[in-house]
Each structure stands twice: as structure tokens, then as C-alpha cells.
Coordinates of C-alpha atoms in Angstrom, one line a residue:
X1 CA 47.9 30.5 38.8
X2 CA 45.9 27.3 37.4
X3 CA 43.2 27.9 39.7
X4 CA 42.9 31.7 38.9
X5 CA 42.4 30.8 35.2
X6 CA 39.9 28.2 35.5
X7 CA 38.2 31.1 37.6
X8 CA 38.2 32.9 34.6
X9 CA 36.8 30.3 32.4
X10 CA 34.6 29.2 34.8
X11 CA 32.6 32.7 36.0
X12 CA 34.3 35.6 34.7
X13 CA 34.4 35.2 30.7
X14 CA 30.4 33.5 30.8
X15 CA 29.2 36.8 32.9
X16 CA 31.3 38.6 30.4
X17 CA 30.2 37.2 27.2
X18 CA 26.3 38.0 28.5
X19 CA 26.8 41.5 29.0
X20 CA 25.9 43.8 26.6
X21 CA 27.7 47.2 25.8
X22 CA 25.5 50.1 27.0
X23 CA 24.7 53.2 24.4
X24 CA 26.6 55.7 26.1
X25 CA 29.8 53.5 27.1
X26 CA 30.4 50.4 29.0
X27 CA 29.7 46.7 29.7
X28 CA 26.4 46.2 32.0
X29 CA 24.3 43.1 32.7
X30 CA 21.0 42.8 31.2
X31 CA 18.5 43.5 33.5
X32 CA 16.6 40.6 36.0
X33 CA 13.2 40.5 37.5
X34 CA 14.2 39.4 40.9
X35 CA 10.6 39.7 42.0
X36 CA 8.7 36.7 41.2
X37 CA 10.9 34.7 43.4
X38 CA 11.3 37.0 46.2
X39 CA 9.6 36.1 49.5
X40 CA 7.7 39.0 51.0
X41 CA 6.2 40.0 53.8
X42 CA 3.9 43.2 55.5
X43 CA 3.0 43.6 59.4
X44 CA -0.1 45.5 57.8
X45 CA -2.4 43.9 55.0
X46 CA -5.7 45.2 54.5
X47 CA -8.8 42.3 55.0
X48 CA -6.1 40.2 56.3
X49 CA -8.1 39.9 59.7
X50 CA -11.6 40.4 58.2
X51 CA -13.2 42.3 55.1
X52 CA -12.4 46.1 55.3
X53 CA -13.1 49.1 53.1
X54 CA -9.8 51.1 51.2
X55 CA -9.8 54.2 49.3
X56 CA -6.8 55.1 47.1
X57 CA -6.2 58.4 45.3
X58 CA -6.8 57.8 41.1
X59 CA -6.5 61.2 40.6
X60 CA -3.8 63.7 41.9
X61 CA -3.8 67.6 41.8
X62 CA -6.5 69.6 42.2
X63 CA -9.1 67.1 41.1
X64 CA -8.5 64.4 43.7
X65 CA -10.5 61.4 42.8
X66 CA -10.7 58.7 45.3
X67 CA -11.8 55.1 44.2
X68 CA -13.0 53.1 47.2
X69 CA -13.3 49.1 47.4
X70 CA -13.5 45.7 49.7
X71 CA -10.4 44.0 50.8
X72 CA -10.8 40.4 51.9
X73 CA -7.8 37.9 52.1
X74 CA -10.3 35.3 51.8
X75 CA -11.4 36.1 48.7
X76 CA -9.5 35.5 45.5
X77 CA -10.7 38.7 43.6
X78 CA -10.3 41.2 46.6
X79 CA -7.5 40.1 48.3
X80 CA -4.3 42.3 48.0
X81 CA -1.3 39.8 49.9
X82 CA 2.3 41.7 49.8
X83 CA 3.5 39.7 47.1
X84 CA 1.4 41.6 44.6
X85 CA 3.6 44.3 45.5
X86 CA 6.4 42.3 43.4
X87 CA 4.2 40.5 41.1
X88 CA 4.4 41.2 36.8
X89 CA 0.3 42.0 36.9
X90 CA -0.5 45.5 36.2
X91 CA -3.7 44.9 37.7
X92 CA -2.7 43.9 41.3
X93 CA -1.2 45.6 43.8
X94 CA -0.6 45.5 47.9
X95 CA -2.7 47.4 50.0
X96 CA -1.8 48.3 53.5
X97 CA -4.0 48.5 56.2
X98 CA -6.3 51.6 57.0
X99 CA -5.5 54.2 59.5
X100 CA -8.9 54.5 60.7
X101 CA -8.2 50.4 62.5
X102 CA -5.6 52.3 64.4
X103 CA -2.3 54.9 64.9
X104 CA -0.4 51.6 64.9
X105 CA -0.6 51.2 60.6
X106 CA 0.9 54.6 60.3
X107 CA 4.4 52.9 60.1
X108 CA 3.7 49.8 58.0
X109 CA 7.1 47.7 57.0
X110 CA 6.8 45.5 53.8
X111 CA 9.9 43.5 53.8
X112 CA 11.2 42.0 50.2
X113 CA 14.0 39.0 50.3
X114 CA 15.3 38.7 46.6
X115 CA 17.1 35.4 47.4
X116 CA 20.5 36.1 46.4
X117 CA 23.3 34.3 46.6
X118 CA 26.9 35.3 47.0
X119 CA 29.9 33.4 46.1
X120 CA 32.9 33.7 48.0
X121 CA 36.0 32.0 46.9
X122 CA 38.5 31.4 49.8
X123 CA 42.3 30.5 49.3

């Protein structure tokens, strides 16, 4: 019984004094950016092997605008690595290979490891 409440000291009543009481009923956590120190990871990344052109729609419906650009891992300002996927910029983004370097990036995987930890208390 001694150890159960310094469980509860311990980890149950800091998690519970840091949730907040939602609007419409209920205790949930506030909550957390796991991205920034995620690891991840993309078995298709356009200019990874060498410079290559991308087009992205802009514009959807009828008025499908298409803006066209450079990727180039080598380069700092047209690069477009999988952890931009994740990232808090607005302004980046991942960018998967094109289909016209082969059938093969029709079924890209980009794989996102949040890190997390879990406790397991054993008797």
C-alpha cells in the first residue's frame, strides 16, 4: 500500500494537477509537439540523388494551378529532407520523389518515430 501511494504522489497527482478541464466536460492533457524531436525518415526524397524538377498543385477545383520548382539536397534553399514534414516552418515542406524517375515512387513510405517512452511498473 506504501508503494501504491508514493505512485500517486510521484506520477499520478503531477499529471493530474497539469491537465486542464476541457469546455465540454473532462480532464485532458494539454497538447505536445512531438515533432521536433521525432526522427524521420522517406525511401523517396526528391534531389536526394541529384537536382530534379517537382510540380505541386496550388490551386484545386476547376482552376488547377500547378507551381513547378528545383529540388536539390545539396542545396540549403531547395532541399526538402523528410524532417520538414514535422518541422514548425510554414514555409517548408517534404517532397517526394517524381513518378516520371520511375513506377517504383508510386508507393513512397515516410516513417515518423516520436520517441516515446513507456513506463511499466512491475510488482
Amino acid at each position: 500500500m506504501i508503494a501504491f501511494r508514493r505512485f500517486l504522489c510521484i506520477f499520478f497527482f503531477p499529471i493530474a494537477a497539469s491537465l486542464s478541464y476541457h469546455k465540454h466536460g473532462g480532464l485532458f492533457p494539454e497538447p505536445v509537439n512531438l515533432g521536433p524531436r521525432s526522427e524521420v525518415s522517406a525511401n523517396g526524397t526528391c534531389g536526394e540523388a541529384a537536382p530534379e524538377t517537382f510540380c505541386r498543385l496550388t490551386r484545386g477545383g476547376r482552376a488547377r494551378e500547378t507551381t513547378c520548382g528545383v529540388c536539390d539536397a545539396k542545396s540549403p534553399d531547395k532541399r526538402h529532407p523528410p524532417e520538414f514534414a514535422v518541422d514548425t516552418n510554414a514555409d517548408t515542406w517534404w517532397q517526394s520523389s517524381s513518378l516520371a524517375l520511375g513506377d517504383h515512387f508510386q508507393q513512397v513510405t515516410l516513417t515518423i518515430d516520436l520517441k516515446q517512452v513507456r513506463i511499466v511498473l512491475l510488482r
